[in-house]
Coordinates of C-alpha atoms and ligand atoms in Angstrom, one line a residue:
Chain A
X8 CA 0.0 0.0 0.0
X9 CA 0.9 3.5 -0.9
X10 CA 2.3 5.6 1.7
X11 CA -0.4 7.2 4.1
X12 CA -1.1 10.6 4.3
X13 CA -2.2 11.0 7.8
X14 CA -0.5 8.6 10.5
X15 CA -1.5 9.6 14.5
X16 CA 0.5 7.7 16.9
X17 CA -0.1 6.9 20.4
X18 CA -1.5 10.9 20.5
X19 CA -1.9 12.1 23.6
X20 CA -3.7 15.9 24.6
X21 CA -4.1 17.8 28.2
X22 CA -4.6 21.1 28.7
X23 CA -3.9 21.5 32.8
X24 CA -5.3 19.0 34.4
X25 CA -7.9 18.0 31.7
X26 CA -6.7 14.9 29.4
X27 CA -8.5 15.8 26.1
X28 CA -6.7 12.7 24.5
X29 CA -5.3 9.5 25.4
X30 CA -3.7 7.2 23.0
X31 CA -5.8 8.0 19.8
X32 CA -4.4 5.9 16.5
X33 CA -5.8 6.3 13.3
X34 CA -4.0 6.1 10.1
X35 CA -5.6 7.3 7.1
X36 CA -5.2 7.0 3.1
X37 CA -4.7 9.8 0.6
X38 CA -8.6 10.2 -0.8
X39 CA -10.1 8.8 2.2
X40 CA -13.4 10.6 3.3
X41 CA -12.8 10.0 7.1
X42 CA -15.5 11.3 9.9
X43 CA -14.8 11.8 13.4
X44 CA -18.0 10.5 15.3
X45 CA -18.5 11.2 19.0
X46 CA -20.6 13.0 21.9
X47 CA -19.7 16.7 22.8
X48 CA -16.6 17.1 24.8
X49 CA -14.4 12.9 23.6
X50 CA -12.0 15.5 22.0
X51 CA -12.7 15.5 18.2
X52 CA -12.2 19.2 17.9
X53 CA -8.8 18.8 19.8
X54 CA -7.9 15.9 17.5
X55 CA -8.3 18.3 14.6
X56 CA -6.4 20.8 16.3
X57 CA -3.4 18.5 16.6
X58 CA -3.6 17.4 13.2
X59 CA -3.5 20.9 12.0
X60 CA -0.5 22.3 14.4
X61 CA -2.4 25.1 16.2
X62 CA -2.4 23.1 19.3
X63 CA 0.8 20.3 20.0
X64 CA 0.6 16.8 21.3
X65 CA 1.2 16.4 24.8
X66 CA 1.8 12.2 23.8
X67 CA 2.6 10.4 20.5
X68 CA 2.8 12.2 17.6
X69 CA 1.1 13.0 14.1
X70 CA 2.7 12.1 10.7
X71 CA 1.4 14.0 7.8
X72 CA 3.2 12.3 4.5
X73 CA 6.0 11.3 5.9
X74 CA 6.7 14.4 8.0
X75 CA 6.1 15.2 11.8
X76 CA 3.5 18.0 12.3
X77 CA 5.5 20.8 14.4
X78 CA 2.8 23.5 13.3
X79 CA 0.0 24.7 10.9
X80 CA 1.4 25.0 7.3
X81 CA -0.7 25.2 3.9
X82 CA -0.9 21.4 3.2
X83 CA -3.5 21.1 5.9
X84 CA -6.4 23.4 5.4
X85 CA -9.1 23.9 8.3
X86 CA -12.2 24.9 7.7
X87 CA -14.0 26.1 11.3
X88 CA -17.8 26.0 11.7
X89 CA -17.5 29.6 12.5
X90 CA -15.9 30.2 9.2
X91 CA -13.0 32.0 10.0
X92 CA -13.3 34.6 6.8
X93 CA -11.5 37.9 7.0
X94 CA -14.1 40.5 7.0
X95 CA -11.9 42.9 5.5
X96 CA -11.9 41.2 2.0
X97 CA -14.1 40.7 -0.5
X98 CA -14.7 36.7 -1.4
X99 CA -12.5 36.9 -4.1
X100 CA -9.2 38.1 -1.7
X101 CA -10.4 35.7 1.0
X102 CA -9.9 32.9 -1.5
X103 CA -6.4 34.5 -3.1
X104 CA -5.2 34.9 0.5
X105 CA -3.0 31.4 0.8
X106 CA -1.8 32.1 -2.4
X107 CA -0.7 35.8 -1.7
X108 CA 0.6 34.9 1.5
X109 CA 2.8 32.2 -0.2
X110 CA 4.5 35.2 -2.7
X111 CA 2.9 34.2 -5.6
X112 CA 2.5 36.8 -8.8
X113 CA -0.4 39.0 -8.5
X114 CA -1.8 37.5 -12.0
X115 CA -1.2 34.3 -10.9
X116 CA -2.6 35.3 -7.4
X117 CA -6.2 36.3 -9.7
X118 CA -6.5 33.7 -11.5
X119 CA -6.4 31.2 -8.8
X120 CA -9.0 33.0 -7.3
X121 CA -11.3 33.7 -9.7
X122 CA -11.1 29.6 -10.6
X123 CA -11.8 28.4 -7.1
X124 CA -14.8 31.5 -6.7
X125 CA -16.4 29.6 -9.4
X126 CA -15.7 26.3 -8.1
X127 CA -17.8 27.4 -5.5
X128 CA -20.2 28.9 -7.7
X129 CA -20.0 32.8 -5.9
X130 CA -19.4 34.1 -9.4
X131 CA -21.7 36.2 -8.7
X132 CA -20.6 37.7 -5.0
X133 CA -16.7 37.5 -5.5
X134 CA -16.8 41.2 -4.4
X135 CA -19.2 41.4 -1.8
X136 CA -18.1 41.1 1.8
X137 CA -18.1 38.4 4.3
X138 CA -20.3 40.4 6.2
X139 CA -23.1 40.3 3.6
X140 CA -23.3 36.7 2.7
X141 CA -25.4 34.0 4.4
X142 CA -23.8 31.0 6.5
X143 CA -23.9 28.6 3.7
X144 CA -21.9 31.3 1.4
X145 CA -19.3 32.1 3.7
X146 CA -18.5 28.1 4.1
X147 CA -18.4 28.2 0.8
X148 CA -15.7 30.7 0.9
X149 CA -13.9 28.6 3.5
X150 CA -13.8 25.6 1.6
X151 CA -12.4 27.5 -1.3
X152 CA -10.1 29.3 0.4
X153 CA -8.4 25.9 1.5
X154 CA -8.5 24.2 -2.0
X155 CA -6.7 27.3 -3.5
X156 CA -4.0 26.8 -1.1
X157 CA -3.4 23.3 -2.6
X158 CA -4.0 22.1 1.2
X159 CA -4.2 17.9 -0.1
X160 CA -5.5 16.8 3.7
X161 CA -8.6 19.0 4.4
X162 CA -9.6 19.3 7.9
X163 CA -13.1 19.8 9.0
X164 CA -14.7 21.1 12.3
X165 CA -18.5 20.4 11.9
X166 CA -18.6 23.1 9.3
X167 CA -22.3 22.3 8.8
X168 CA -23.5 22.6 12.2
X169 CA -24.4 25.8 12.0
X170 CA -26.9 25.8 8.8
X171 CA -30.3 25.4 8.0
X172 CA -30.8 21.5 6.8
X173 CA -31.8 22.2 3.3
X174 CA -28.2 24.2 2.9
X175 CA -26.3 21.6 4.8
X176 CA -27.6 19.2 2.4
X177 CA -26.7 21.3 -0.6
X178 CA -23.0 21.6 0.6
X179 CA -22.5 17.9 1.7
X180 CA -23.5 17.2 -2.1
X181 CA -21.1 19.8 -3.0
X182 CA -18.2 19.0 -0.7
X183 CA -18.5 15.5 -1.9
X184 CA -18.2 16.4 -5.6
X185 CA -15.2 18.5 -4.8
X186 CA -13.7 15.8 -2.8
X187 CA -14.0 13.2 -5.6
X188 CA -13.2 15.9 -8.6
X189 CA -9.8 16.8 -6.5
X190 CA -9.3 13.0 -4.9
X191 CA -8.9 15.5 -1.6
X192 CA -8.7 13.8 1.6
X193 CA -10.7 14.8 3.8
X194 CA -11.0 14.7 8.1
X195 CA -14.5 15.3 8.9
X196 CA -16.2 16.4 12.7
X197 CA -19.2 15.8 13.1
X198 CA -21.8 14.7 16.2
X199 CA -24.5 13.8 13.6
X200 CA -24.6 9.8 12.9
X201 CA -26.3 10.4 9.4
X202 CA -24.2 12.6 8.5
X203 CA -21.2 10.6 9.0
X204 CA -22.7 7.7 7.1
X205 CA -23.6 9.9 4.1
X206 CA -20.5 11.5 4.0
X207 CA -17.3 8.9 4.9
X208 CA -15.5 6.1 3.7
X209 CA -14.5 5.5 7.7
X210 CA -16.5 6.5 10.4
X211 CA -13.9 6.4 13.1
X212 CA -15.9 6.5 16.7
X213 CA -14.5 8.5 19.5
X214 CA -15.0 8.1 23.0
X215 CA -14.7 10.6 25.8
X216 CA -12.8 10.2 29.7
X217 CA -10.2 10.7 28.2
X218 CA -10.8 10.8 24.2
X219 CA -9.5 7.9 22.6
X220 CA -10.6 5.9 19.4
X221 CA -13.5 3.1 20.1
X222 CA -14.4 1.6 16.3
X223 CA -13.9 2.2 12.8
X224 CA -16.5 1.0 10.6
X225 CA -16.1 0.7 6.8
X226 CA -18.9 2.5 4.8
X227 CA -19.4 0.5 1.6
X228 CA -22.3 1.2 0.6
X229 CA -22.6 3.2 -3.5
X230 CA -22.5 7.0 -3.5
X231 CA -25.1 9.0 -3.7
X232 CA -26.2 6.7 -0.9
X233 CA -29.9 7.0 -0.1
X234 CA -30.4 7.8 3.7
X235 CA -34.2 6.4 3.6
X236 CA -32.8 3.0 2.5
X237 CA -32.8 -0.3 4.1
X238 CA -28.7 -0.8 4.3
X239 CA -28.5 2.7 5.6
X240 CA -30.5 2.2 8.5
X241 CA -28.7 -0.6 9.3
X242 CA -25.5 0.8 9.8
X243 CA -27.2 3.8 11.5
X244 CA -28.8 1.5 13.7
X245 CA -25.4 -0.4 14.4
X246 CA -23.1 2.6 15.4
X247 CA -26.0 4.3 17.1
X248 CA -25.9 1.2 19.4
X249 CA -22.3 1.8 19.9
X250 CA -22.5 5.6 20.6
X251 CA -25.3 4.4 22.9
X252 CA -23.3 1.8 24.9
X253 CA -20.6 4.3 25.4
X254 CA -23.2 6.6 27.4
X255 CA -23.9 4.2 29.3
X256 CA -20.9 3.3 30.3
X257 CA -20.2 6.6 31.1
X258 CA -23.7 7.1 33.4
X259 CA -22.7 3.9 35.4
X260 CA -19.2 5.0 36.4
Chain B
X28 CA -32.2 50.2 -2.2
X29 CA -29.1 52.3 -1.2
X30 CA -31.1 55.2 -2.3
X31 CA -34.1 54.5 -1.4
X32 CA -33.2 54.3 2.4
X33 CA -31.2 57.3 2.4
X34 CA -34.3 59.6 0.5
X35 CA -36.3 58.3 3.8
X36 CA -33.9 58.8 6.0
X37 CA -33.7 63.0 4.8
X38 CA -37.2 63.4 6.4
X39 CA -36.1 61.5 9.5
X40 CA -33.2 63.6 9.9
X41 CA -35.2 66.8 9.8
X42 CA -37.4 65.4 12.6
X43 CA -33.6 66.1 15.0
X44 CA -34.0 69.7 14.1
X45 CA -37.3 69.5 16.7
X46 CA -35.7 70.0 19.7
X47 CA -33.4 72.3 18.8
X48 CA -36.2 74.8 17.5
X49 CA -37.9 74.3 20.9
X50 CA -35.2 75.5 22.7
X51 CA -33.9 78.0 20.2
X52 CA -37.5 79.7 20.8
X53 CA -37.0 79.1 24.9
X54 CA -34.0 81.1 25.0
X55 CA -35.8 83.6 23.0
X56 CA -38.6 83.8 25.7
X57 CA -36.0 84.1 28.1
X58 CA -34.0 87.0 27.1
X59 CA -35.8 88.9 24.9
X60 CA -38.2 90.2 28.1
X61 CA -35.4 92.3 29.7
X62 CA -33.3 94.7 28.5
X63 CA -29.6 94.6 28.7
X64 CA -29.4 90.8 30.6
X65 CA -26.5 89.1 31.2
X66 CA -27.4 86.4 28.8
X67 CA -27.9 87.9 25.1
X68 CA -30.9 86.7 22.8
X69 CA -30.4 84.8 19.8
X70 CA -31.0 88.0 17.6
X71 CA -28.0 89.6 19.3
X72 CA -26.1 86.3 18.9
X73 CA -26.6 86.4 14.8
X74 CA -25.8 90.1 15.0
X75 CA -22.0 89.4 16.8
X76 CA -21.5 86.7 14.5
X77 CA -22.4 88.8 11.5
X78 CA -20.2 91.1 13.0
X79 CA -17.0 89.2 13.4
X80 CA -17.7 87.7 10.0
X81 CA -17.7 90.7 8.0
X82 CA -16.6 93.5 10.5
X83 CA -19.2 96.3 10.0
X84 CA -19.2 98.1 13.6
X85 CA -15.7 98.4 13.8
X86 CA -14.8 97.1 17.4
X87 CA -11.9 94.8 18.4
X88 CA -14.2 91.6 17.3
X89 CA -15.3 92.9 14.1
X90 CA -14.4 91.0 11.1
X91 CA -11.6 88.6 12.8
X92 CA -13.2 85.9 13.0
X93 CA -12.0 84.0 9.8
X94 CA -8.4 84.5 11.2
X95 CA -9.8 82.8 14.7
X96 CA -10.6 80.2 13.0
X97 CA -8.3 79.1 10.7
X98 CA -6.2 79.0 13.9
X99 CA -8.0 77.3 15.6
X100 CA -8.7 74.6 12.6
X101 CA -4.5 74.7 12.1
X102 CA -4.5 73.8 15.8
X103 CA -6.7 71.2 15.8
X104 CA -5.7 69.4 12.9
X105 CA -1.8 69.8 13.7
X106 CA -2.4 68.5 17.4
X107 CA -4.3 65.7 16.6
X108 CA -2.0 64.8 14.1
X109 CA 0.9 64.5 16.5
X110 CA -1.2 63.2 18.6
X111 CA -2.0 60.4 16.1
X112 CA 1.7 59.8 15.7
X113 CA 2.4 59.3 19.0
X114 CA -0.1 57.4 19.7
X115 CA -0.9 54.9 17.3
X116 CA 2.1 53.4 17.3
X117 CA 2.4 53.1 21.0
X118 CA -0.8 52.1 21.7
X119 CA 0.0 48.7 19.1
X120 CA 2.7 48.4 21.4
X121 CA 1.4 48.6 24.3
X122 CA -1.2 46.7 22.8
X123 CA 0.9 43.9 21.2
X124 CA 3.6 43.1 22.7
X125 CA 3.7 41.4 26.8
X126 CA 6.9 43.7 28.1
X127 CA 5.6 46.9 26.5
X128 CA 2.0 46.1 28.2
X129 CA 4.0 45.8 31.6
X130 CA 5.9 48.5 31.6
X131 CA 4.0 51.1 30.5
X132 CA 0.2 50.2 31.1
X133 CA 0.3 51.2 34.7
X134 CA 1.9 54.7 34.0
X135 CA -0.6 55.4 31.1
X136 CA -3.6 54.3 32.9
X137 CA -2.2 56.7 36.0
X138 CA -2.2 59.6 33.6
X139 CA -5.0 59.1 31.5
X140 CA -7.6 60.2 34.2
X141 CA -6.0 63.7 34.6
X142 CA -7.8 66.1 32.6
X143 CA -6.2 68.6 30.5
X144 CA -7.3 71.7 32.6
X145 CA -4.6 70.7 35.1
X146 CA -2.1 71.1 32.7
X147 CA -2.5 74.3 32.2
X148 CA -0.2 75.6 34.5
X149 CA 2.3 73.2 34.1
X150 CA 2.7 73.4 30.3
X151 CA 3.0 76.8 30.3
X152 CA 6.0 76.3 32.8
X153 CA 7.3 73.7 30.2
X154 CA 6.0 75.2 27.0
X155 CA 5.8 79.2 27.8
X156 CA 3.2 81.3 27.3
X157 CA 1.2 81.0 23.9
X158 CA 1.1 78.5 21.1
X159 CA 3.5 76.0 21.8
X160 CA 1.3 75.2 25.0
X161 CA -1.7 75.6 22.9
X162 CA -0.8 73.2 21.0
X163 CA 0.5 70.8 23.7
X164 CA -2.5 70.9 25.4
X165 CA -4.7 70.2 22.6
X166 CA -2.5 67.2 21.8
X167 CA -3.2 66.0 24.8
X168 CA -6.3 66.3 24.9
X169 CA -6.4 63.7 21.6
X170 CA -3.8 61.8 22.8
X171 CA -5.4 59.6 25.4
X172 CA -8.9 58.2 23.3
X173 CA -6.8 57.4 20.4
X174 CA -4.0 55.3 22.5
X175 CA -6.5 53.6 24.2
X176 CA -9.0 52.9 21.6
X177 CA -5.9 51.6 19.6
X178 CA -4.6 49.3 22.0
X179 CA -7.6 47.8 22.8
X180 CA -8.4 47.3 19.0
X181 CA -5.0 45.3 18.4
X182 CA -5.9 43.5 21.4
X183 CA -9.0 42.1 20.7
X184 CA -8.7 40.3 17.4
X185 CA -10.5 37.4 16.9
X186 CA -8.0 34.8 17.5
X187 CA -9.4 32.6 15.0
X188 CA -7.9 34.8 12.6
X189 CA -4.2 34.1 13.5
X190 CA -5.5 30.4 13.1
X191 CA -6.6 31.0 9.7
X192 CA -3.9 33.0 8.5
X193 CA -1.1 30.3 10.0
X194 CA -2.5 27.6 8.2
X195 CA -2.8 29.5 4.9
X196 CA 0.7 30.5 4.9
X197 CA 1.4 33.7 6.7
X198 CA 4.4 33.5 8.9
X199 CA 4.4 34.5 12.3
X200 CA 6.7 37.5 12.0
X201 CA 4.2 39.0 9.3
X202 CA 1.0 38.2 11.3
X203 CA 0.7 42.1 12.4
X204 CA 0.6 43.4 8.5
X205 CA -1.5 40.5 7.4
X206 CA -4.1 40.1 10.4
X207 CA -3.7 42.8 12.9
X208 CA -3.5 45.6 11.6
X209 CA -6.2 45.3 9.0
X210 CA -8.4 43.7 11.9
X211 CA -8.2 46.7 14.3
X212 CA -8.8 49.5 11.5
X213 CA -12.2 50.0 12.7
X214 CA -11.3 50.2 16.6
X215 CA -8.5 52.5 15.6
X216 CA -10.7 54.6 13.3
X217 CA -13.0 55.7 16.1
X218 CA -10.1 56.3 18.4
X219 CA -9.3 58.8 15.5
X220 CA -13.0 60.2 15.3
X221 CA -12.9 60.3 19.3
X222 CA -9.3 62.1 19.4
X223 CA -10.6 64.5 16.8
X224 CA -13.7 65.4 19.0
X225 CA -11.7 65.8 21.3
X226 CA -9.4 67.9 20.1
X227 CA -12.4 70.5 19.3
X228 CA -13.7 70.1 23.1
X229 CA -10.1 71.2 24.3
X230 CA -9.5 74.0 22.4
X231 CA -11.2 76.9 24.2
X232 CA -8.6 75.3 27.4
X233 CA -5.8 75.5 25.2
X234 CA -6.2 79.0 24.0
X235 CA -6.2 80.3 27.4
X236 CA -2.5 80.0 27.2
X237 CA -1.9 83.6 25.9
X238 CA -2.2 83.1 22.4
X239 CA -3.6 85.9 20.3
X240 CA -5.7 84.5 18.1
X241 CA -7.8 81.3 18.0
X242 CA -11.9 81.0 18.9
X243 CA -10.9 79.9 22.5
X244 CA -8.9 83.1 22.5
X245 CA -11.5 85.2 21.4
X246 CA -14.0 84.0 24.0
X247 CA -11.8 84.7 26.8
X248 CA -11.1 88.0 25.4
X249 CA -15.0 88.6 25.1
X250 CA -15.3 87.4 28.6
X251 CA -13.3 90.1 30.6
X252 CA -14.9 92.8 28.1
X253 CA -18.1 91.3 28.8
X254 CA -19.3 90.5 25.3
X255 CA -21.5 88.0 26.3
X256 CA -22.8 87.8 22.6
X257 CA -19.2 87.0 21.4
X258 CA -18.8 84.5 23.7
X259 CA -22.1 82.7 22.6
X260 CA -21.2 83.4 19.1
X261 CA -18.1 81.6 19.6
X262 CA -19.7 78.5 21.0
X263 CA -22.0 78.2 18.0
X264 CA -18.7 78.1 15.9
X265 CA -17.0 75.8 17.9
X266 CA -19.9 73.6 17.9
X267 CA -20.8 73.7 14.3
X268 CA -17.2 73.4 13.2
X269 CA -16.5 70.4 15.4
X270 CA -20.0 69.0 14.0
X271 CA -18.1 69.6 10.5
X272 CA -15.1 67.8 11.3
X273 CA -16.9 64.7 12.8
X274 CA -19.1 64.6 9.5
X275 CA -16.4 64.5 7.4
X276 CA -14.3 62.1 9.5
X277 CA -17.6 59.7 9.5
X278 CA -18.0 59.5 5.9
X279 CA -14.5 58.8 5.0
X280 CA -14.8 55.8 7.7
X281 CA -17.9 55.3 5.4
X282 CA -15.6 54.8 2.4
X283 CA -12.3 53.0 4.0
X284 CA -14.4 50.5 6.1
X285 CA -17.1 49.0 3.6
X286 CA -16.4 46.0 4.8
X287 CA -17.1 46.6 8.6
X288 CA -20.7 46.0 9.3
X289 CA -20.6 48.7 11.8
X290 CA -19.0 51.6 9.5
X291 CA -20.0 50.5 5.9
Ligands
ATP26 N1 -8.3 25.1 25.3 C1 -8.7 24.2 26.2 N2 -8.4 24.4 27.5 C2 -8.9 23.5 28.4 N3 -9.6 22.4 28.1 C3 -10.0 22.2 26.8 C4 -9.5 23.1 25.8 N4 -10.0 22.6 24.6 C5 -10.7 21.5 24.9 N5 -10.7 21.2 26.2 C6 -11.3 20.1 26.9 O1 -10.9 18.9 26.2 C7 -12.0 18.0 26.1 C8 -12.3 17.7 24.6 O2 -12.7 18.9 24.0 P1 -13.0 18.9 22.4 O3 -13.4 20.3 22.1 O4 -11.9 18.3 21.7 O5 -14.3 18.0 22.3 P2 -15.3 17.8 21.1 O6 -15.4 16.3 20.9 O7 -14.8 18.6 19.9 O8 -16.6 18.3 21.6 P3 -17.8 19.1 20.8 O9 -18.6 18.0 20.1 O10 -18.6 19.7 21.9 O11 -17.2 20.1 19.9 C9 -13.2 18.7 26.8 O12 -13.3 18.2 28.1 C10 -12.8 20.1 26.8 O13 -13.4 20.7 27.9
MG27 MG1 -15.6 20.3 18.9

């Protein structure tokens, strides 16, 4: 098997006295749709975090193609459910940012941008402001903003949590286009189970006290997959079960 | 729909002249009743600024008011520039950096409280009699909102912001350029527009330094001749050039800061 592109070892996370992590593994494949399943507070956030060097391990350590992570750099692009967009540029310079920032030629700079506003399909608002676009927009910005810097592992904090359904459902058919158009790989956060199943190749279960990596469950069935159908429910039903289990564990102790 | 609010808004705006009518007309009441008050009626006030505008009686006010002003306007402007000079960059800083914070946060936060009245006499000790003080005190008095408005601007950045730009690329060293100081613009903007205001409240204080010319100077000259009308005429100017200045302040903000919800 090819090399991996994400390899977390033994990773271990406190802040104070608080253990966020304890011994979390996970490798994962370049073009692997990967979610991160668990309750509030088993440390999928600070997984993330590690991953993209803004916070460091306290244990073990995280491999990104072949290299130890020592601090956030463009090949690992987050997108935050709170977006995270400068306010002081239009959608356009948002997206142009990584590329600027990296010294690239101005034209060069454009044309990146302009390609990835349309990617997005903000055509039409690449010089508004982020302050004038709606929650589904600006993630839209986000997620551009990340694939114009090239980032190939693409980190995501429940960037969806904070939409309407009808636009979440518009930008997990999106993302998932993007992701198979630019054979991205993708680290996904999320706390819903359905959308984990809709989304991943791997659903990798966490586990809180202190966070630490319970299953991970292949997703085989075809894209688009059909959440009303029969095979669906089945695996909903099977790591709902385990999410369960793991509550109840945690009310009896 | 730009448009369309702002036509609506016209008629709402005239709605602010209300009050001011009522009390206009309250004054009125007040003074025009006995002869030669203390306080003069607006009729006397329009005749003093007429007066100092174009200078037809021929008294020591008449006609010099376009030379009070334009010192006064070259005092404001040059004070609160220096003022901006020194304190922009001091306030990021104070505002940025941990050592700077803790050793000069205590000091500024001792002095900021003492108003510019009592330092009068001490800047005249340091600066002499007349402009030099003037324009010390003016600086002063523009000083303190902009340094503090600035540090805490740079201060409270969203720290999801250094997040973002780190990951796309910017280096620590050229966070400040990138994130900072683009971030803080609107903070640091109305530290400008409140050091400019300022500047206008603290020019009458600064002119009673022993310079010759300058509104503030010309109301305490009206004062010990008891020219009650120049005085009040002088306040109206004061007022409405201050008004002025804001106005203009507020709709380059208008232009700069597009982007901020709050100013565009
Ligand atoms: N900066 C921090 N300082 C102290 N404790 C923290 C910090 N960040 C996270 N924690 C703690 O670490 C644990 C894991 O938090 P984390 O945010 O990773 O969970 P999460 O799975 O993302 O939860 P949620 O679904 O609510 O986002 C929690 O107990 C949390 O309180
Ligand atoms: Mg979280």
């Amino acid at each position: 098997m090819a090399e991996p592109i994400l390899v977390i070892d033994k990773l271990g996370k406190r802040y104070g006295t608080v253990e966020a992590l304890r011994g979390a593994d996970l490798v994962v494949q370049r073009g692997e749709f990967i979610c991160l399943l668990g309750a509030s507070g088993c440390g999928k956030s600070t997984l993330l975090r590690v991953v993209a060097g803004f916070e460091a391990a306290s244990a073990g350590r995280v491999v990104v193609s072949g290299k130890p992570v020592t601090g956030p750099g463009p090949g690992r692009g987050m997108v935050f459910q709170d977006y995270g967009l400068f306010p002081w540029l239009t959608v356009r310079d948002n997206i142009g940012f990584g590329p600027r920032a990296r010294g690239l030629p101005s034209a060069e700079v454009a044309r990146i941008a302009d390609r990835f506003v349309e990617t997005v399909g903000l055509t039409r608002f690449a010089n508004a402001f982020p302050h004038q676009l709606s929650g589904g927009m600006k993630q839209r910005v986000a997620i551009a903003r990340v694939l114009a810097n090239d980032a190939e592992l693409v980190l995501m904090d429940e960037p969806f949590g904070a939409l309407d359904a009808m636009t979440r459902e518009r930008l997990q058919d999106e993302l998932l286009t993007i992701w198979a158009e630019r054979r991205l790989t993708v680290l996904f956060v999320t706390h819903a189970i359905e959308e984990a199943i809709l989304l991943a190749d791997r659903v990798i279960v966490m586990s809180p006290g202190p966070g630490h990596i319970v299953a991970d469950e292949r997703i085989d069935l075809p894209r688009r997959r059909d959440v009303s159908s029969p095979e669906f429910n089945e695996v909903r039903r099977r790591l709902s079960a385990m999410l369960h289990s793991d509550h109840q564990r945690e009310d009896a102790a | 729909m730009g448009a369309a609010l702002r036509s609506a808004a016209a008629p709402r705006r005239l709605l602010g002249l209300i009050v001011p009518a009522i009390l206009l007309v309250a004054w009125w009441l007040a003074t025009s009743r006995q002869a030669y008050g203390l306080i003069p009626t607006p009729g006397e006030v329009v005749t003093a600024l007429v007066d100092l505008a174009t200078g037809d009686e021929g008294d020591a006010f008449s006609g010099r008011l376009p030379a009070h002003i334009a010192a006064s306007v070259g005092r404001v402007y040059g004070a609160f520039l220096l003022a901006a000079l020194a304190a922009l960059p001091l306030g990021m800083l104070v505002g940025r950096l941990r050592w700077a914070h803790t050793l000069l946060d205590p000091l500024l936060q001792v002095l900021r409280p003492i108003p510019v009245t009592a330092w009068l006499p001490l800047s005249m000790i340091l600066f002499g009699l007349g402009a030099r003080s003037a324009f010390f005190l003016v600086a002063l008095g523009a000083f303190f909102p902009i340094l503090v408005n600035t540090i805490f601007a740079v201060r409270s950045v969203e720290p999801r912001l250094f997040e973002a730009a780190s990951m796309l690329g910017v280096s620590p060293t050229r966070m400040f350029p990138k994130v900072v100081l683009p971030a803080s613009l609107p903070g640091i903007f109305t530290g400008l527009r409140l050091g400019l205001g300022f500047a206008w409240v603290v020019i009458v204080v600064g002119e009673m330094t022993g310079v010759q010319t300058g509104l503030g100077a010309m109301i305490m000259d009206a004062r010990q001749l008891s020219r009650t009308d120049v005085v009040v005429a002088g306040m109206v100017v004061i007022g409405a050039l201050g008004f002025l200045s804001d106005a203009l302040v507020l709709a380059l903000g208008r232009r700069l800061l597009r982007w901020s919800p709050s100013h565009g």
